[in-house]
Short mmCIF file of C-alpha atoms and ligand atoms in Angstrom, two decimals:
data_model
loop_
_atom_site.label_atom_id
_atom_site.label_comp_id
_atom_site.label_asym_id
_atom_site.label_seq_id
_atom_site.Cartn_x
_atom_site.Cartn_y
_atom_site.Cartn_z
CA MET A 721 -3.84 -15.65 22.24
CA SER A 722 -2.32 -17.12 18.54
CA ARG A 723 0.07 -15.31 17.21
CA ASP A 724 2.01 -15.69 14.31
CA PRO A 725 6.03 -15.02 14.97
CA ASN A 726 6.70 -14.14 11.58
CA CYS A 727 3.74 -11.97 10.88
CA ILE A 728 3.74 -8.32 10.25
CA PHE A 729 0.73 -7.57 12.98
CA CYS A 730 1.29 -9.76 15.53
CA LYS A 731 4.90 -7.49 15.84
CA ILE A 732 3.03 -4.99 16.01
CA ILE A 733 0.47 -6.31 18.64
CA GLU A 734 2.85 -7.81 20.40
CA LYS A 735 5.14 -4.06 20.51
CA LYS A 736 7.91 -5.07 18.63
CA ILE A 737 7.67 -3.05 15.66
CA PRO A 738 6.67 0.21 16.91
CA SER A 739 3.02 2.05 15.16
CA GLN A 740 0.97 5.09 16.09
CA ILE A 741 -1.81 3.59 17.89
CA ILE A 742 -5.48 5.14 17.96
CA TYR A 743 -7.26 2.24 20.31
CA GLU A 744 -6.45 -0.74 22.20
CA ASP A 745 -8.54 -3.34 23.85
CA ASP A 746 -8.15 -7.27 24.34
CA THR A 747 -9.47 -8.02 21.41
CA VAL A 748 -8.34 -5.40 18.17
CA ILE A 749 -6.10 -2.67 18.14
CA ALA A 750 -5.81 -0.03 15.68
CA PHE A 751 -2.82 1.95 13.82
CA GLU A 752 -1.63 4.85 11.45
CA ASP A 753 -1.31 2.62 8.07
CA VAL A 754 2.61 3.20 7.54
CA ASN A 755 2.01 3.52 3.48
CA PRO A 756 -1.80 6.38 3.28
CA GLN A 757 -3.13 5.65 0.25
CA ALA A 758 -6.02 9.05 1.69
CA PRO A 759 -5.24 11.75 3.65
CA VAL A 760 -7.08 9.02 7.42
CA HIS A 761 -5.51 5.27 6.60
CA MET A 762 -6.13 3.32 9.99
CA LEU A 763 -5.87 -0.52 10.18
CA VAL A 764 -8.04 -2.44 12.87
CA VAL A 765 -7.02 -5.00 13.16
CA PRO A 766 -7.82 -8.41 15.74
CA LYS A 767 -4.89 -9.30 18.20
CA ARG A 768 -5.79 -12.96 17.34
CA HIS A 769 -3.88 -14.15 14.17
CA ILE A 770 -6.27 -15.38 11.45
CA PRO A 771 -4.71 -15.12 8.07
CA GLU A 772 -7.91 -13.65 6.03
CA ILE A 773 -11.20 -13.07 6.24
CA HIS A 774 -11.44 -16.88 4.11
CA SER A 775 -10.08 -18.74 6.81
CA MET A 776 -12.56 -17.60 9.80
CA THR A 777 -14.64 -20.05 11.39
CA GLU A 778 -17.55 -19.69 14.22
CA LYS A 779 -15.25 -18.71 16.51
CA ASP A 780 -14.26 -15.82 15.24
CA ARG A 781 -17.86 -14.07 14.58
CA GLU A 782 -18.46 -12.15 17.52
CA LEU A 783 -14.81 -10.72 16.89
CA VAL A 784 -15.55 -9.37 13.14
CA GLY A 785 -18.35 -7.95 14.66
CA HIS A 786 -16.30 -6.26 16.77
CA LEU A 787 -14.08 -4.98 13.97
CA PHE A 788 -16.68 -3.16 12.63
CA PHE A 789 -18.10 -1.99 15.84
CA THR A 790 -14.52 -0.47 16.57
CA ALA A 791 -14.15 1.16 12.70
CA LYS A 792 -17.72 2.51 13.11
CA ASN A 793 -16.60 3.90 16.85
CA ILE A 794 -13.34 5.11 15.84
CA ALA A 795 -15.24 7.02 13.03
CA ASP A 796 -17.29 9.03 15.73
CA GLN A 797 -14.26 9.32 17.78
CA GLU A 798 -11.98 10.95 14.43
CA GLY A 799 -15.46 13.13 13.29
CA LEU A 800 -15.61 11.02 9.71
CA ASP A 801 -19.60 10.63 9.52
CA SER A 802 -19.50 13.93 7.62
CA LYS A 803 -16.96 13.06 4.75
CA GLY A 804 -17.64 9.97 4.69
CA TYR A 805 -14.94 7.04 5.07
CA ARG A 806 -15.11 3.36 2.94
CA LEU A 807 -14.49 0.05 4.79
CA VAL A 808 -12.09 -2.38 2.73
CA ILE A 809 -10.84 -5.98 3.58
CA ASN A 810 -8.67 -7.62 0.72
CA ASN A 811 -8.89 -11.13 1.31
CA GLY A 812 -5.81 -12.64 -0.99
CA ALA A 813 -3.40 -11.89 -3.15
CA GLY A 814 -5.36 -12.30 -5.86
CA ALA A 815 -7.66 -8.42 -4.63
CA GLY A 816 -4.45 -7.06 -3.84
CA GLN A 817 -3.82 -8.28 -0.03
CA THR A 818 -0.22 -7.87 1.53
CA VAL A 819 -0.15 -8.43 5.32
CA PHE A 820 -1.82 -11.70 5.90
CA HIS A 821 -3.41 -10.74 9.41
CA ILE A 822 -6.51 -9.81 9.10
CA HIS A 823 -7.72 -6.40 9.08
CA LEU A 824 -10.09 -3.71 8.02
CA HIS A 825 -8.45 -0.45 6.51
CA ILE A 826 -10.55 2.88 6.91
CA LEU A 827 -9.92 5.35 4.38
CA SER A 828 -11.16 8.88 4.49
CA GLY A 829 -10.20 12.77 3.38
CA ARG A 830 -10.62 12.05 0.08
CA ARG A 831 -13.27 11.52 -3.24
CA PHE A 832 -13.46 8.11 -3.29
CA THR A 833 -14.00 6.14 -7.16
CA TRP A 834 -16.58 3.24 -7.80
CA PRO A 835 -15.97 0.40 -8.42
CA PRO A 836 -12.58 0.43 -6.73
CA GLY A 837 -8.85 0.06 -8.35
P1 LIG B 1510 -3.57 -5.10 3.14
O1 LIG B 1510 -2.88 -4.75 1.65
O2 LIG B 1510 -2.35 -6.39 2.73
O3 LIG B 1510 -4.81 -5.44 2.51
O4 LIG B 1510 -2.86 -4.21 3.67
C1 LIG B 1510 -1.98 -3.89 4.04
C2 LIG B 1510 -1.59 -3.02 4.77
O5 LIG B 1510 -0.80 -2.84 5.49
C3 LIG B 1510 -1.23 -1.67 3.47
O6 LIG B 1510 -1.82 -0.72 3.97
C4 LIG B 1510 0.44 -1.10 3.89
O7 LIG B 1510 -0.03 -0.39 4.10
C5 LIG B 1510 0.20 -1.98 5.57
N1 LIG B 1510 1.08 -2.07 6.56
C6 LIG B 1510 2.07 -3.15 5.83
N2 LIG B 1510 3.35 -2.82 6.73
C7 LIG B 1510 3.25 -2.02 7.96
C8 LIG B 1510 3.67 -2.13 9.54
O8 LIG B 1510 4.93 -2.22 9.28
N3 LIG B 1510 3.22 -0.99 9.81
C9 LIG B 1510 2.06 -0.46 9.56
N4 LIG B 1510 1.51 0.88 10.32
N5 LIG B 1510 1.43 -0.91 8.63
C10 LIG B 1510 1.94 -1.55 7.83
ZN1 LIG B 1511 -0.28 -11.97 12.63
#
């Protein structure tokens, strides 16, 4: 499994940095965001270190699909479907990405505006 020793999410995956884990399997992990932007704010992260959506390749196709499936399963488990939830991926610093290891934000528990800020 490819890891970057300087990457904060790789360190969370390796349990070198603690996190509130919600779900984990062989290829993805989900944990609470340390700085929540909504009453519910979780991150779904592939265990493979892929810096951003724009750097994924054909071999990541299934893994990225699995990220979304995992988010849907977590939303089911946490009863988010009736409230509505937003899934977000920021790609690149200009779009607000600050951690360069792909992650899918799950946000819920308040109203969200559109277009996003
Ligand atoms: P981005 O801005 O890259 O789309 O999202 C990065 C997210 O990672 C932010 O929401 C930020 O709060 C979260 N984050 C950054 N460092 C940590 C950490 O050490 N632990 C956890 N649980 N979340 C983090
Ligand atoms: Zn990483």
